C-alpha positions as a printed Julia matrix, in Angstrom:
236×3 Matrix{Float64}:
  -9.83  -23.79  -67.89
  -9.24  -23.95  -71.59
  -8.1   -27.12  -73.3
  -5.21  -27.17  -75.74
  -4.64  -30.21  -78.02
  -6.68  -32.44  -75.7
  -4.53  -31.74  -72.65
  -5.45  -29.64  -69.57
  -4.51  -25.98  -69.94
  -0.95  -25.24  -68.9
  -1.73  -21.53  -68.75
  -4.37  -21.22  -66.06
  -5.97  -17.84  -65.24
  -4.34  -17.75  -61.9
  -0.74  -18.06  -63.2
  -0.27  -14.25  -63.32
  -1.1   -14.13  -59.61
   2.01  -16.2   -58.81
   4.19  -14.08  -61.1
   3.18  -10.78  -59.61
   3.51  -12.19  -56.12
   7.08  -12.95  -57.05
   7.56   -9.36  -58.01
   5.91   -8.06  -54.87
   7.9   -10.32  -52.51
  11.11   -9.43  -54.33
  10.54   -5.66  -53.95
   9.21   -5.93  -50.42
  11.79   -8.24  -48.93
  14.64   -6.52  -50.82
  13.71   -3.04  -49.57
  13.09   -4.46  -46.06
  16.7    -5.67  -46.12
  17.71   -2.21  -47.2
  15.76   -0.61  -44.42
  17.14   -2.95  -41.85
  20.71   -2.29  -42.88
  20.07    1.5   -42.7
  18.29    1.34  -39.42
  20.91   -0.83  -37.83
  23.89    1.27  -38.82
  22.44    4.72  -39.08
  22.02    5.53  -35.35
  25.64    4.37  -34.68
  26.85    6.61  -37.43
  25.02    9.73  -36.2
  26.09    9.01  -32.59
  29.77    8.66  -33.48
  29.65   11.72  -35.73
  29.24   13.8   -32.53
  32.86   13.12  -31.54
  34.19   12.69  -35.03
  32.18   14.73  -37.5
  34.81   14.52  -40.2
  34.38   10.8   -40.37
  30.6    10.96  -40.93
  30.69   10.63  -44.66
  33.36    7.97  -44.55
  31.28    5.98  -42.14
  28.19    6.22  -44.46
  29.47    3.09  -46.29
  27.0     0.67  -44.57
  24.02    2.92  -45.43
  25.12    3.13  -49.07
  25.63   -0.57  -49.33
  22.27   -1.22  -47.68
  20.51    0.94  -50.25
  22.14   -1.07  -53.14
  19.96   -4.04  -52.01
  16.91   -2.08  -53.12
  18.41   -1.67  -56.53
  19.0    -5.48  -56.76
  15.32   -6.2   -55.96
  14.07   -3.46  -58.31
  16.17   -4.87  -61.25
  14.95   -8.44  -60.65
  11.36   -7.16  -60.24
  11.42   -5.36  -63.55
  12.94   -8.47  -65.3
  10.12  -10.65  -63.88
   7.44   -8.17  -65.05
   8.98   -8.3   -68.54
   8.44  -11.97  -68.6
   4.78  -11.92  -67.59
   2.73  -12.13  -70.87
  -0.71  -10.51  -71.32
  -3.75  -12.52  -72.39
  -4.48  -12.79  -76.16
  -8.02  -12.34  -77.42
  -9.14  -14.49  -80.34
 -12.65  -14.29  -81.67
 -13.71  -12.3   -78.49
 -12.34  -15.15  -76.22
  -9.33  -14.33  -73.99
  -6.52  -16.93  -73.96
  -3.83  -16.85  -71.32
  -0.4   -17.37  -72.65
   1.42  -17.11  -69.33
   2.24  -20.62  -68.31
   2.16  -22.13  -64.85
   5.77  -23.1   -65.37
   6.78  -19.6   -65.96
   4.79  -18.23  -63.03
   6.38  -20.68  -60.57
   9.82  -19.79  -61.92
   9.17  -16.06  -61.52
   7.76  -16.72  -58.01
  10.92  -18.59  -57.07
  13.17  -15.89  -58.55
  11.43  -13.23  -56.54
  11.79  -15.11  -53.34
  15.45  -15.98  -54.13
  16.4   -12.28  -54.61
  14.21  -10.93  -51.91
  15.27  -13.35  -49.13
  18.99  -12.97  -49.83
  18.64   -9.22  -49.82
  16.89   -9.41  -46.46
  19.68  -11.53  -45.03
  22.33   -9.26  -46.46
  20.65   -6.27  -45.0
  20.64   -7.85  -41.59
  24.34   -8.62  -41.9
  25.26   -5.14  -43.1
  23.28   -3.39  -40.32
  24.73   -5.48  -37.61
  28.32   -5.31  -38.68
  28.14   -1.74  -39.84
  26.93   -0.58  -36.4
  29.61   -2.52  -34.56
  32.43   -1.4   -36.93
  31.49    2.23  -36.83
  31.64    2.26  -33.07
  34.92    0.34  -33.14
  36.47    2.97  -35.45
  35.45    5.69  -33.08
  36.94    3.83  -30.12
  40.35    3.67  -32.01
  40.1     7.12  -33.41
  42.76    9.2   -31.47
  41.38   12.61  -32.67
  37.84   11.8   -31.48
  38.84   11.73  -27.79
  40.02   14.42  -25.42
  42.81   14.12  -22.89
  40.63   11.71  -20.87
  39.64    8.61  -22.69
  36.71    8.1   -20.35
  35.41   11.66  -20.67
  32.46   12.35  -22.9
  29.12   10.72  -22.66
  29.58    9.91  -19.0
  30.61   13.46  -18.28
  33.8    14.82  -16.7
  35.5    12.81  -13.98
  36.78   14.1   -10.71
  40.5    14.98  -10.26
  41.28   12.01   -8.03
  39.95    9.5   -10.58
  41.96   11.23  -13.23
  45.18   10.97  -11.31
  44.58    7.29  -10.61
  44.08    6.64  -14.38
  47.15    8.59  -15.27
  49.13    6.44  -12.95
  47.75    3.37  -14.54
  48.74    4.62  -17.98
  52.2     5.32  -16.69
  52.54    1.7   -15.6
  51.59    0.53  -19.04
  54.45    2.59  -20.4
  57.16    1.4   -17.99
  56.62    4.28  -15.55
  57.4     6.96  -18.14
  54.82    9.65  -19.01
  53.58    9.37  -22.59
  54.41   12.98  -23.35
  58.16   12.05  -23.33
  57.6     9.76  -26.37
  56.31   11.84  -29.28
  56.25    8.79  -31.58
  54.27    6.71  -29.12
  50.58    6.41  -28.79
  48.65    9.18  -26.99
  47.51    8.34  -23.32
  43.86    7.98  -24.32
  44.61    5.67  -27.3
  47.17    3.61  -25.33
  44.68    3.05  -22.55
  42.3     1.6   -25.13
  44.98   -0.75  -26.33
  45.43    0.73  -29.8
  47.93    2.72  -31.88
  47.74    5.6   -34.45
  46.93    3.21  -37.25
  44.21    1.25  -35.57
  41.22    3.31  -36.89
  42.45    2.72  -40.42
  42.97   -0.91  -40.02
  39.46   -1.35  -38.52
  38.02    0.72  -41.55
  39.66   -1.65  -44.03
  38.26   -4.7   -42.14
  34.85   -3.07  -42.24
  34.98   -2.5   -45.99
  36.01   -6.07  -46.63
  33.35   -7.42  -44.25
  30.59   -5.3   -45.88
  31.64   -6.44  -49.38
  31.2   -10.04  -48.4
  27.78   -9.24  -46.71
  26.7    -7.52  -49.84
  27.84  -10.5   -51.91
  25.03  -12.62  -50.27
  22.48  -10.49  -52.09
  24.54  -10.47  -55.28
  24.51  -14.38  -55.3
  20.69  -14.37  -54.98
  20.32  -11.69  -57.66
  22.32  -13.55  -60.24
  20.46  -16.8   -59.4
  17.16  -15.08  -59.77
  18.11  -13.75  -63.28
  19.1   -17.21  -64.32
  15.81  -18.77  -63.08
  13.83  -16.07  -64.97
  15.64  -16.92  -68.18
  15.05  -20.66  -67.63
  11.42  -20.1   -66.89
  10.49  -18.73  -70.36
   7.65  -20.95  -71.57
   4.35  -19.61  -73.18
   1.29  -21.39  -74.46
   0.36  -21.2   -78.16
  -3.04  -19.81  -78.89
  -5.13  -22.11  -80.98
């Protein structure tokens, strides 16, 4: 170590290691959260697009918001890199100007942003997958005449008649075709109405915004920590 003004060096040679570890963890954890969010919601989006292909782009919202997490981590990583100062050479002797104080602040900022992005990605992936399947369940146009037909195959005639009788009981014994303003048989059997899919989509957007806010809180805090961690040693 080098001694400045009779005190032990505050800018050790290993200080940049902590700073660059903060950058690496920020990028790695942030993009891992982005990947988890995409992986969690992507299969449900593709599966539901089989029945409702026109809703595929609308249901891509969880994937889009998951990839924003990678942008957060990239921005914080670039800011941290900008605060890591290079050694200064005086009379052929290299002097480190990057302080231990700054390196610890940058390491903490990287963890702060990376971990919150990871948590946010987990929340977006889990909620996005559930909401997309819920939207499909309430989507009247995505189902045929039989609400139970599709992935399980066609049902036999006797089972269909039994379910039709059950649906008539829910409508007071009247067939649904006599009420043009009422819900379709398949949607009524699922307990929804014609506006259910839109209401669920609004709830999904609000939930994903608050899940994304988790990463935003960490990003803002990380930027503040980086700014507070500016301290460099003076070269003698």
